[in-house]
Tab-separated table of C-alpha atoms in Angstrom:
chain	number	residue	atom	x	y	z
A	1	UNK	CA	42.799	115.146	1.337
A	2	UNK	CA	45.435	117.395	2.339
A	3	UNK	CA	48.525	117.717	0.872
A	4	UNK	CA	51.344	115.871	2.062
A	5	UNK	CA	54.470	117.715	1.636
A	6	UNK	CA	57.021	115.196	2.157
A	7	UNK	CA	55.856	112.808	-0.004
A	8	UNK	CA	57.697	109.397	0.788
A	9	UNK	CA	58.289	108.975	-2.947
A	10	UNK	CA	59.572	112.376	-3.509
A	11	UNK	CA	63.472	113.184	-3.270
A	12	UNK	CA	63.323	116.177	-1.328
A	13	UNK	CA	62.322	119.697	-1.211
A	14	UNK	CA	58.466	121.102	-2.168
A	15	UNK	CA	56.299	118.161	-3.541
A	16	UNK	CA	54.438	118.599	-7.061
A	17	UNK	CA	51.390	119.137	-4.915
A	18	UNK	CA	52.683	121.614	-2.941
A	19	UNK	CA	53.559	123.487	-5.962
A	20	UNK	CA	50.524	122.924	-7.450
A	21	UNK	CA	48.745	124.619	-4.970
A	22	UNK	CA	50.406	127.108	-4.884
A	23	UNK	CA	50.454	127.980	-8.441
A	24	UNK	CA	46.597	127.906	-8.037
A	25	UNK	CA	47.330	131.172	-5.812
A	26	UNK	CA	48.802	132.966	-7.865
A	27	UNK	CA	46.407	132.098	-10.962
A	28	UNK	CA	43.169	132.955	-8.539
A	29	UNK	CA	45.477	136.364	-7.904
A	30	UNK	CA	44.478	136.918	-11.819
A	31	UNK	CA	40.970	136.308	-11.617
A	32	UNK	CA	37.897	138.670	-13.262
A	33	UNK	CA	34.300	138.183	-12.269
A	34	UNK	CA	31.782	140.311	-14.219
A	35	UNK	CA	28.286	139.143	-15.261
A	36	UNK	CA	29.006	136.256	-17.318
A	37	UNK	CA	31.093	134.310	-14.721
A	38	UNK	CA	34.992	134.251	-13.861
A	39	UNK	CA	37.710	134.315	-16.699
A	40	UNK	CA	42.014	135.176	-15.563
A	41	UNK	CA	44.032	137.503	-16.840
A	42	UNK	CA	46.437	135.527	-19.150
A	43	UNK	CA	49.248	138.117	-17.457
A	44	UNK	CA	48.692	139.416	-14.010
A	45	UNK	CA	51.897	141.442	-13.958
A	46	UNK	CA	51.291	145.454	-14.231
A	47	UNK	CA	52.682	146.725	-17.108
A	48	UNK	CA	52.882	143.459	-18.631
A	49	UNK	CA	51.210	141.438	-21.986
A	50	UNK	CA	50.889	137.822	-22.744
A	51	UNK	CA	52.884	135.960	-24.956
A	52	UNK	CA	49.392	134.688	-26.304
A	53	UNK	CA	47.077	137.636	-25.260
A	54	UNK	CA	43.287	137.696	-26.596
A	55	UNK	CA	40.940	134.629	-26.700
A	56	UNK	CA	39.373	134.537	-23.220
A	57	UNK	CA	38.013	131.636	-23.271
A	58	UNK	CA	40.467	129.318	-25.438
A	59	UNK	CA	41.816	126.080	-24.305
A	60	UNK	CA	45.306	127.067	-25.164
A	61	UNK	CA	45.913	130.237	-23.026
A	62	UNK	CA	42.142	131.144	-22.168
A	63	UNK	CA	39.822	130.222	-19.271
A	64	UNK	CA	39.074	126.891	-20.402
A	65	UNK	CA	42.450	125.463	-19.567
A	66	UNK	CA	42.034	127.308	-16.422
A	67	UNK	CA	39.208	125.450	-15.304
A	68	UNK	CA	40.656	121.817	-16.273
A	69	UNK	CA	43.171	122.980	-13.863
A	70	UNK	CA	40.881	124.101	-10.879
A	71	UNK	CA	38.928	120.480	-11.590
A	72	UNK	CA	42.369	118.670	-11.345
A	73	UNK	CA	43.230	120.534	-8.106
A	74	UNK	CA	39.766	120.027	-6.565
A	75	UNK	CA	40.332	116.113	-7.019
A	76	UNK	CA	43.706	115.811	-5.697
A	77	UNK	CA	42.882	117.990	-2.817
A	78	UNK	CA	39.282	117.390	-2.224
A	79	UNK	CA	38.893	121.080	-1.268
A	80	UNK	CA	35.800	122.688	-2.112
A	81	UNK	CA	36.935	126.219	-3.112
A	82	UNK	CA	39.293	125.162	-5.795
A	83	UNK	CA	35.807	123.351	-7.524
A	84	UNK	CA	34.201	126.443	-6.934
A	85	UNK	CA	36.710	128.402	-8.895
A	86	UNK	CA	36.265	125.599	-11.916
A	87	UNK	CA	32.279	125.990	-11.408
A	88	UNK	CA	32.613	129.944	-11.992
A	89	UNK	CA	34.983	129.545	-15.291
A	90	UNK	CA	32.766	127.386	-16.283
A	91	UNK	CA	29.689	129.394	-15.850
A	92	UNK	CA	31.444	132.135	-17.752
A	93	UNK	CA	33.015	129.610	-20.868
A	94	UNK	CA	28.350	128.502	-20.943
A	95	UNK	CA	27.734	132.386	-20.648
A	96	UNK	CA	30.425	133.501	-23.661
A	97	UNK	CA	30.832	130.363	-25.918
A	98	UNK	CA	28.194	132.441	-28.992
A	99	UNK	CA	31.094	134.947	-29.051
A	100	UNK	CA	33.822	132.528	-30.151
A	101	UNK	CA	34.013	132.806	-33.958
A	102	UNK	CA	37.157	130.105	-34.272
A	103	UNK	CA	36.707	126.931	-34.079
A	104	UNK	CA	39.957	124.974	-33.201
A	105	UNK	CA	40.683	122.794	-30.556
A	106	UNK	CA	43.472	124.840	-29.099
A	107	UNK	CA	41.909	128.603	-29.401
A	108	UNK	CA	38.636	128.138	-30.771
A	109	UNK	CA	35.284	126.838	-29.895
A	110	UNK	CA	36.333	122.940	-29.527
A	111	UNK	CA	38.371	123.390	-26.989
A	112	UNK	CA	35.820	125.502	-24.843
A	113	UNK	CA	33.063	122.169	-25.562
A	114	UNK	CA	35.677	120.053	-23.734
A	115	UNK	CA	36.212	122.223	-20.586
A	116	UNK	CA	32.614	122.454	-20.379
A	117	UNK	CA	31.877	118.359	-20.729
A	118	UNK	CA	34.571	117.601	-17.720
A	119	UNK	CA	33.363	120.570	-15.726
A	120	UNK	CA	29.716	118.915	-16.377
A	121	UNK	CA	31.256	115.650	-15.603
A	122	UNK	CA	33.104	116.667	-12.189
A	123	UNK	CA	30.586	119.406	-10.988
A	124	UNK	CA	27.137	116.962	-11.819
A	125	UNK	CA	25.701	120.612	-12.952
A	126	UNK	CA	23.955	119.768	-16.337
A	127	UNK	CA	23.690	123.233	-17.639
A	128	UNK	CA	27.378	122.611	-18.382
A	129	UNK	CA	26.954	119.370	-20.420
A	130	UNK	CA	24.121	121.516	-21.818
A	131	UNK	CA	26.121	124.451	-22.850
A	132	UNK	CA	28.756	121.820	-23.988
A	133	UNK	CA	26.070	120.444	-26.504
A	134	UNK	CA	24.532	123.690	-27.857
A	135	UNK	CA	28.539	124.425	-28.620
A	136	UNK	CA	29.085	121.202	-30.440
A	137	UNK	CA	26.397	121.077	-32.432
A	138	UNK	CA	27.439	124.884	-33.360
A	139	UNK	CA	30.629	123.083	-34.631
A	140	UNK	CA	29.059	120.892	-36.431
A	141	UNK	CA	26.854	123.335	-37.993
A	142	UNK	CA	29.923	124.973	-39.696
A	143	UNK	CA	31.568	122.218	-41.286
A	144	UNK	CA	31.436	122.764	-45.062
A	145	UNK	CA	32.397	120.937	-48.230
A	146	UNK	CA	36.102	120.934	-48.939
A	147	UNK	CA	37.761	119.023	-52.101
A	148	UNK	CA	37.514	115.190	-52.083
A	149	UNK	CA	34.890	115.848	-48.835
A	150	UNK	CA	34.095	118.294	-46.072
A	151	UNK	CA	36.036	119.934	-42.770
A	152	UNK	CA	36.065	123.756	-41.122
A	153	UNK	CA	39.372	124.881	-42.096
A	154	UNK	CA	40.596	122.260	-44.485
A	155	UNK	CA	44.169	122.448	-42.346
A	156	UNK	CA	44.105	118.664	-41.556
A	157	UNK	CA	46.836	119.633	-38.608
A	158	UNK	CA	45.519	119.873	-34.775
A	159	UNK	CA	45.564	123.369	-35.005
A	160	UNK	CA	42.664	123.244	-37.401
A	161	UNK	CA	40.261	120.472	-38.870
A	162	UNK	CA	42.957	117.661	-36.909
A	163	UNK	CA	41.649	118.958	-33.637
A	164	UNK	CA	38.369	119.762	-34.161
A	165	UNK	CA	37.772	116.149	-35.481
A	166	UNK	CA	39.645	114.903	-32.021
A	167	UNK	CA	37.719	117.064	-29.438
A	168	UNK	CA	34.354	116.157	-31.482
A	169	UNK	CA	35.441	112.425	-31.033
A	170	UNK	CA	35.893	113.212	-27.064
A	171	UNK	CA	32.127	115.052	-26.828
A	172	UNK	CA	30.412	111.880	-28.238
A	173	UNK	CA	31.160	110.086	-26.044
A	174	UNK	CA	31.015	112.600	-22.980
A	175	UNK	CA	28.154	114.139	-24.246
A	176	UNK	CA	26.211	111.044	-25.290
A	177	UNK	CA	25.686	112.388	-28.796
A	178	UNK	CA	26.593	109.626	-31.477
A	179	UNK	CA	26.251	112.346	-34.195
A	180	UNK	CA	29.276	113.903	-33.249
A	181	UNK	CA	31.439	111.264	-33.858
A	182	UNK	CA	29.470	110.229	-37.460
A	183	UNK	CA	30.455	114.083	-38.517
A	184	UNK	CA	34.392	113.894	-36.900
A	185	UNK	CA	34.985	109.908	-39.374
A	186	UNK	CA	33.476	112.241	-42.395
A	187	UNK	CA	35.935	114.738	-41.753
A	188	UNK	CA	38.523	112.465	-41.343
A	189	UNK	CA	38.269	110.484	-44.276
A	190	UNK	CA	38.848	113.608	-46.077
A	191	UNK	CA	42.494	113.983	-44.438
A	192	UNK	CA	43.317	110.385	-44.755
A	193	UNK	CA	42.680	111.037	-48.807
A	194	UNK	CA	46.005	113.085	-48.967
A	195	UNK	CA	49.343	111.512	-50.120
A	196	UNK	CA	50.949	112.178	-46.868
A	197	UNK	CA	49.021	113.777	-44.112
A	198	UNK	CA	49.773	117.041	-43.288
A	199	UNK	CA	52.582	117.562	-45.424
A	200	UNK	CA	52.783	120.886	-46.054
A	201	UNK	CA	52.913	123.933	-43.471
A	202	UNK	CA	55.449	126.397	-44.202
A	203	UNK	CA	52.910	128.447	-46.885
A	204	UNK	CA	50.497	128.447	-43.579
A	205	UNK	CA	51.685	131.477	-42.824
A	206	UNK	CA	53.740	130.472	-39.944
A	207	UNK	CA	55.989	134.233	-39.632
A	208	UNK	CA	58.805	131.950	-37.872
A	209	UNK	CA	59.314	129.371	-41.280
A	210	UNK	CA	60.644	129.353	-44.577
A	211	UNK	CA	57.597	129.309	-47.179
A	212	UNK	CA	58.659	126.044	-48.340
A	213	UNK	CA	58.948	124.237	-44.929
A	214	UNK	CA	57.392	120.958	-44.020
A	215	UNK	CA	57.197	120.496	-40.415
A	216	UNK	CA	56.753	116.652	-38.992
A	217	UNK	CA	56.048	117.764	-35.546
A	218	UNK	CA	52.441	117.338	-33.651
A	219	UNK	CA	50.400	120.600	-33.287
A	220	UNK	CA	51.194	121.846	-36.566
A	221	UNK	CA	52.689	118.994	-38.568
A	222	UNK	CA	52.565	115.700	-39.957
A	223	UNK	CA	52.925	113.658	-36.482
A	224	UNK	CA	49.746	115.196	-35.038
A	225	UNK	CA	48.019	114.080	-38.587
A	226	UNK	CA	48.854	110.787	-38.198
A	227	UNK	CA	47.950	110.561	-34.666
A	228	UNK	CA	44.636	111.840	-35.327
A	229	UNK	CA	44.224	109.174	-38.003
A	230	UNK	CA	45.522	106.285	-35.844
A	231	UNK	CA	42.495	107.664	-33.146
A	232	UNK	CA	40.242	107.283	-36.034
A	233	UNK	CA	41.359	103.535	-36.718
A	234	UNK	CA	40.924	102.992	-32.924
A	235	UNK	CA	37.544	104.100	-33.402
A	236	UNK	CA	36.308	102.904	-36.823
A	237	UNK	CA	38.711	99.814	-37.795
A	238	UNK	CA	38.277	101.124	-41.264
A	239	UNK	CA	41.678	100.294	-42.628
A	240	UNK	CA	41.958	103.745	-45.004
A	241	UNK	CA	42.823	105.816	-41.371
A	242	UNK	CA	45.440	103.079	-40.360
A	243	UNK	CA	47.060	103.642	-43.904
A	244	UNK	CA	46.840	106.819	-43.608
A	245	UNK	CA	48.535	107.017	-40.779
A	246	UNK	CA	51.178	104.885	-41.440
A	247	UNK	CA	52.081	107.126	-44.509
A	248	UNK	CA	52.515	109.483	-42.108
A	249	UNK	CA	54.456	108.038	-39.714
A	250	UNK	CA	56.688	106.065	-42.333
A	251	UNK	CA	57.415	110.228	-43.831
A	252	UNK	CA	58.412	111.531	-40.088
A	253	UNK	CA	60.824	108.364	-39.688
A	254	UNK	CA	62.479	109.203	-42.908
A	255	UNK	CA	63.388	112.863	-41.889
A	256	UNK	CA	64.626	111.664	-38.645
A	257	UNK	CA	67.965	111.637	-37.143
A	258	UNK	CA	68.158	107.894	-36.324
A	259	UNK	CA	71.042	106.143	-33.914
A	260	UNK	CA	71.050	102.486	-32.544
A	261	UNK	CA	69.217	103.452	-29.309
A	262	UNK	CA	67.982	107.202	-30.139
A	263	UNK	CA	65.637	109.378	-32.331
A	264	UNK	CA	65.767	112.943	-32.667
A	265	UNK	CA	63.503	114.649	-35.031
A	266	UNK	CA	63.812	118.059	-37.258
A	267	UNK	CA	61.984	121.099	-35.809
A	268	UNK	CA	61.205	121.234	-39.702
A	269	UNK	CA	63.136	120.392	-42.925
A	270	UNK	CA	65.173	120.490	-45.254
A	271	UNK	CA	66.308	124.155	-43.453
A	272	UNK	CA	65.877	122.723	-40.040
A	273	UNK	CA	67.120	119.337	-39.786
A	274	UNK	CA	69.911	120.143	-37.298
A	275	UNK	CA	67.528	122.251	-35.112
A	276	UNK	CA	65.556	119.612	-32.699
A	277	UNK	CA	62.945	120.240	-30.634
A	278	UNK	CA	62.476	118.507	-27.248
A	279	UNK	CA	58.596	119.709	-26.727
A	280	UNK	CA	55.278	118.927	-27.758
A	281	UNK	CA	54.352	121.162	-30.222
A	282	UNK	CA	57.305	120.209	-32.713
A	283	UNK	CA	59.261	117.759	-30.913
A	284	UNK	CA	60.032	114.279	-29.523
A	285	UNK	CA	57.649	114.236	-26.894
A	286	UNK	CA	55.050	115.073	-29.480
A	287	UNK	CA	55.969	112.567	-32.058
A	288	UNK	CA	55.986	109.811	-29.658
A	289	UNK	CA	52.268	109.971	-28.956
A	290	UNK	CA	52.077	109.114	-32.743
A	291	UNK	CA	53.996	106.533	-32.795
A	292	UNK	CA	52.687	105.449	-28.658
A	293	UNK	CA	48.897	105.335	-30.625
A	294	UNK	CA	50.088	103.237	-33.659
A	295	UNK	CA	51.006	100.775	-31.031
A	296	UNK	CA	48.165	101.223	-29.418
A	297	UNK	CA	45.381	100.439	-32.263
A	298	UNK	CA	47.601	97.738	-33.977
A	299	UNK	CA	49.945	96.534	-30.769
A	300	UNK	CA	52.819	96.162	-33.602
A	301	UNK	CA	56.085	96.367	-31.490
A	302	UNK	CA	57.835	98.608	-34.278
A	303	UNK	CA	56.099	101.454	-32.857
A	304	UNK	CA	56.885	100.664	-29.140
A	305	UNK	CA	60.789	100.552	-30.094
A	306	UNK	CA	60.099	103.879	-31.579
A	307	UNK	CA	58.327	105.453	-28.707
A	308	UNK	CA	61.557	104.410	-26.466
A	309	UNK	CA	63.543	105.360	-29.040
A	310	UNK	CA	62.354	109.158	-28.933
A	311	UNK	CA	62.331	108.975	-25.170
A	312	UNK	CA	66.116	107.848	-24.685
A	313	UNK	CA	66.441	110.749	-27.311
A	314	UNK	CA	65.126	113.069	-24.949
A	315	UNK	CA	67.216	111.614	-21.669
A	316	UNK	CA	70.653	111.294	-23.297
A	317	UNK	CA	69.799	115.012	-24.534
A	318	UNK	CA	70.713	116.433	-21.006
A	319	UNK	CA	67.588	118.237	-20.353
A	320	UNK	CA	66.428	119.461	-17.724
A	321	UNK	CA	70.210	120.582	-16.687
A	322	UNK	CA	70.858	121.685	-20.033
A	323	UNK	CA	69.439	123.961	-22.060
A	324	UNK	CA	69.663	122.739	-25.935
A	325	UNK	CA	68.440	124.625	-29.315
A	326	UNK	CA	65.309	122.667	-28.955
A	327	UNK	CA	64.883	123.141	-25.240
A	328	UNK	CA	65.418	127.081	-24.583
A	329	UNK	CA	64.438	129.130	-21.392
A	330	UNK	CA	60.636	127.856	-21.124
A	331	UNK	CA	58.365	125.664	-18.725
A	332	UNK	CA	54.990	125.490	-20.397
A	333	UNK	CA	52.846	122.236	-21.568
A	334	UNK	CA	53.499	123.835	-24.827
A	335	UNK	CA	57.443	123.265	-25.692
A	336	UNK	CA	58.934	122.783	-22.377
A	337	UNK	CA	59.446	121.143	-19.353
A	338	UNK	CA	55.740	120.531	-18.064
A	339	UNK	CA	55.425	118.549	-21.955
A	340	UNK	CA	58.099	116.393	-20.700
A	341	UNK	CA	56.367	115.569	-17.661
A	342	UNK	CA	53.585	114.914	-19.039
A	343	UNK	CA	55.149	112.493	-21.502
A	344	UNK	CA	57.089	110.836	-18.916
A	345	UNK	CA	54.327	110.099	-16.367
A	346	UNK	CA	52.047	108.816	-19.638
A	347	UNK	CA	54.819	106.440	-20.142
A	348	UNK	CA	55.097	105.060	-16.773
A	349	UNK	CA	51.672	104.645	-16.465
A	350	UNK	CA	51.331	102.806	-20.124
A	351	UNK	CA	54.707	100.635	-19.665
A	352	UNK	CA	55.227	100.064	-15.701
A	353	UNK	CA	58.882	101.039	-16.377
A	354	UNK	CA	60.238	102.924	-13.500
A	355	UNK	CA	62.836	104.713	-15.057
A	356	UNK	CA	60.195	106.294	-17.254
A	357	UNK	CA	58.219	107.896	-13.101
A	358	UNK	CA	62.400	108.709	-12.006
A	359	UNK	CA	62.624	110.758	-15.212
A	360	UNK	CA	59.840	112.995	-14.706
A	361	UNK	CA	59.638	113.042	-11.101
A	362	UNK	CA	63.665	114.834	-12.209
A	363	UNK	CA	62.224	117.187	-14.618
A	364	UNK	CA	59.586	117.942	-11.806
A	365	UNK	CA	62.108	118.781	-9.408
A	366	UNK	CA	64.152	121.107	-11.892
A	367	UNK	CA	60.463	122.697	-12.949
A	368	UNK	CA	59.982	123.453	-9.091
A	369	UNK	CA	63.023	124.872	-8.435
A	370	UNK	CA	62.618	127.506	-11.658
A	371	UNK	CA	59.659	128.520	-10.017
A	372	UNK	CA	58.977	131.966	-8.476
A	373	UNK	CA	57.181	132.227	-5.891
A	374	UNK	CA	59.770	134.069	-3.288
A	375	UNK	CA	56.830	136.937	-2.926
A	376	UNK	CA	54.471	134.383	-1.354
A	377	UNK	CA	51.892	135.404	-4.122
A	378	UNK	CA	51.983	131.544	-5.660
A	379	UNK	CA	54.052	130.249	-8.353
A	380	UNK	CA	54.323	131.153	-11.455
A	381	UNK	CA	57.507	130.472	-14.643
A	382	UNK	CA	59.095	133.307	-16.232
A	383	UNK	CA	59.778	132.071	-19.907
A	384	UNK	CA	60.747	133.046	-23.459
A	385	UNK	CA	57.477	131.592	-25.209
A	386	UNK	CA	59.045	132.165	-28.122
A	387	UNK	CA	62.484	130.397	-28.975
A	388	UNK	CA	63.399	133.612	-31.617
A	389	UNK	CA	62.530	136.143	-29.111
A	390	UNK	CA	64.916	135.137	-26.183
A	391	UNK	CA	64.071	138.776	-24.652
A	392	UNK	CA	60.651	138.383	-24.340
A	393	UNK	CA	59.881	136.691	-20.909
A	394	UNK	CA	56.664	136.652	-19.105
A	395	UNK	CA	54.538	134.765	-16.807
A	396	UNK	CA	51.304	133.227	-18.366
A	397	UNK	CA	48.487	131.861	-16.471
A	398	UNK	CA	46.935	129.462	-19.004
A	399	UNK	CA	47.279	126.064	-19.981
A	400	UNK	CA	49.610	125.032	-23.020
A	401	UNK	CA	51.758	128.465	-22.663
A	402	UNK	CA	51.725	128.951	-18.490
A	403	UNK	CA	51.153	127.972	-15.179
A	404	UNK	CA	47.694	126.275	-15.368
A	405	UNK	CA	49.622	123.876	-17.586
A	406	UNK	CA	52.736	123.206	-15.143
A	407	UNK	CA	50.318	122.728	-12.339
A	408	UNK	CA	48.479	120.317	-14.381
A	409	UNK	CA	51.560	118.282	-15.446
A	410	UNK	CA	53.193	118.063	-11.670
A	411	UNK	CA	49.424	117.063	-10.444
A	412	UNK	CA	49.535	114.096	-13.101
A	413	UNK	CA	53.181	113.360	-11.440
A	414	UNK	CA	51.252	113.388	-7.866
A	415	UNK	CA	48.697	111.060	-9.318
A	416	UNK	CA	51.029	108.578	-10.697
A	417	UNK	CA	53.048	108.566	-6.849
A	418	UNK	CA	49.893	108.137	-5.250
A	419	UNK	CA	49.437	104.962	-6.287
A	420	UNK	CA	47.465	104.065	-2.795
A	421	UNK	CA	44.732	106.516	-3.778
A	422	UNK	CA	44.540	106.026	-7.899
A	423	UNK	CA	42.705	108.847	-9.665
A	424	UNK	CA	41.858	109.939	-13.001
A	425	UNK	CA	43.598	112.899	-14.569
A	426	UNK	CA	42.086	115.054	-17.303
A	427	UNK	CA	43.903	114.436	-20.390
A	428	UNK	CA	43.889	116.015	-23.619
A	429	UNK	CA	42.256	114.541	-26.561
A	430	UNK	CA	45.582	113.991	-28.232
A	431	UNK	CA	47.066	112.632	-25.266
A	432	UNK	CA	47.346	108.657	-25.958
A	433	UNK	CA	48.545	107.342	-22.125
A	434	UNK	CA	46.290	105.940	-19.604
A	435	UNK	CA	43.537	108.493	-17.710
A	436	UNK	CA	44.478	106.874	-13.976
A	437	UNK	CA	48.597	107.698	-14.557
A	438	UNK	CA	49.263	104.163	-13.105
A	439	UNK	CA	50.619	100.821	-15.038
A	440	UNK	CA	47.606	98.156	-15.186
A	441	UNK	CA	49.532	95.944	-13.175
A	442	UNK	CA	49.622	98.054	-10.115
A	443	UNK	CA	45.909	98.321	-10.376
A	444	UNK	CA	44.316	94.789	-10.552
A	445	UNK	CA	42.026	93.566	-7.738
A	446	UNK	CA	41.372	97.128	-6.652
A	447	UNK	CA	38.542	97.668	-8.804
């Protein structure tokens, strides 16, 4: 497949594809081969350092978000080099897993297990699935006892035990290994045990928040707790994890700023209830997956109305034209514009509502044109990573802080317009929506 770039669905100017590929320039610009494979320089500019430098390898801004990329790319193209590029991460993620001494989803271990399974899955090369299981079971290897049961960190958020338990979930059944997913319920039941799941951060160590802050938000609050715990009701039907979770739900709806048609919610409280993030990692679009998987497990229509809720939150917001407190100067899958995307096209796909695919396919065209590329070396997103340090702007190449991210978010958006040619995307394990990015209506009698 080539790429088409005046897609009949898209308004006008460079298609998501057509960005796409060329972001995948400019990140193959920032490769390194030595012995044990491929791996990109998170920052390709001279003179310049990552936001998130260090951790090769790490899901978050590391080669194995780069190669979930190059896999994505390969399937919406069907051209052989970009599966080639995936094939050489990946040989380097089998060849340097040992060295990885954290084990978090994001930036540890976990998250290199999961590059490794799809790359197994896309390429058919079983060394990877192999390399993905002699990872895992290092995983599990570590877990330890913990009060009231065991875990790795005893953090119950994604960044810590949250996500390990969620990627372990995801490898038994890529991997075919049951085990993993006995170990990830134990686990679990240990963070379902606690009043209200993830309820305290701020004395985490988190250099940006008071010491007595409680953040609701997903990758390092209360909302990615509960989500995790409504996965494990999915799973298990043991009613403890749908408790749980509805504990912690029921505390993120009583912080939030609720109107008759919107919800915003505090970046973190009770210093921060005014300051609301847009983004994933402490935001709307992350707390709707929550409440998007409550409705999913238990199909209770209170948490749809609160998944549109946060949605119209983020529309009537202004974004992408305007730049809020909660949505700054930045384009990653992270806290920024590619998050939205991502959110958007997950909820056309799981409702069928169209202004849910015109939403995104807006935020797409605003990501594109923030894009530079004007050198012809590929696109990449100058952003300020960090919301307190306006000043510091940079280009990243990996996946939840940079371009690997965005190109993975506007392919998703291609996906869900090419609904003549449905595909699956790679999603997260703490992404709820649908794998093929297209409502179930749209789909029946073609397979």
């Amino acid at each position: 497949m080539s790429p088409d770039p005046r897609h009949p669905s898209w308004p006008g100017g460079e298609t998501p594809l057509a960005a796409a590929i060329s972001t995948g320039r400019w990140i193959r610009s920032a490769a390194v081969d030595d012995e044990r494979g491929r791996h990109w320089r998170a920052n390709p500019d001279p003179g310049r350092r990552s936001s998130r430098s260090g951790r090769p390898g790490s899901l978050y801004a590391g080669a194995a978000g780069i190669v979930l990329y190059f896999l994505e790319l390969a399937a919406a193209t069907g051209h052989e080099a970009y599966l080639e590029e995936a094939r050489q991460g990946a040989r380097y993620l089998a060849a340097s897993w040992q060295d990885e001494t954290d084990l978090s989803l994001y930036h540890g271990l976990t998250g290199m297990v999961f590059a490794l399974a799809e790359a197994g899955w896309a390429t058919g090369d079983e060394s990877f699935a192999v390399a993905a299981r002699a990872a895992a079971d290092r995983v599990v290897s570590r877990v330890r006892s913990l009060p009231s049961g065991i875990g790795w960190t005893g953090d119950p958020a994604q960044r810590g035990d949250g996500g390990i338990i969620l990627g372990l979930l995801h490898a038994a059944g890529m991997l075919g290994v049951p085990e993993y997913e006995e170990i990830a319920v134990r686990a679990g039941a240990r963070v379902a045990g606690l009043v209200v799941p993830g309820h305290r951060f701020g004395e985490e160590g988190c250099a940006d928040l008071p010491l007595d802050a409680v953040t609701p938000g997903f990758l390092s609050g209360t909302a990615g707790t509960a989500f995790l715990l409504a996965r494990l009701y999915g799973v298990t039907r043991d009613d403890r994890f749908l408790q749980a979770a509805r504990r912690g739900a029921d505390f993120v709806r009583t912080v939030s700023v609720v109107t008759d048609k919107h919800v915003f919610v505090p970046h973190h409280v009770p210093q921060g209830r005014t300051l609301h993030y847009l983004g994933l990692c402490s935001g709307s679009a992350g707390v709707t997956r929550l409440f998007h998987e409550l409705y999913r497990v238990t199909g209770d229509q209170g948490h749809l109305d609160w998944v549109e809720r946060l949605a119209a939150g983020i529309v009537c917001s202004g974004v992408p034209r305007r730049r809020t407190p909660g949505f700054w100067n930045v384009a990653c899958q992270c806290c920024g514009a590619a998050g939205l995307v991502e959110l958007f096209v997950g909820l056309w796909a799981a409702t069928g509502a169209h202004s849910h695919l015109s939403f995104a396919q807006t935020l797409a065209e605003d990501l594109i044109g923030r894009a530079t590329g004007h050198d012809d070396a590929g696109h990449r997103w100058y952003q300020a990573y960090r919301r307190l340090r306006p000043w510091e702007v940079t280009a990243d190449t990996g996946y939840m802080i940079g371009a690997a991210g965005i190109g993975s978010a506007l392919l998703h958006l291609h996906a869900a317009m090419a609904d003549d040619e449905p595909r699956r995307v790679i999603l997260l394990p703490d992404n709820p929506f649908p794998a093929i990015p297209i409502p179930a209506s749209a789909l029946r009698g073609r397979f």
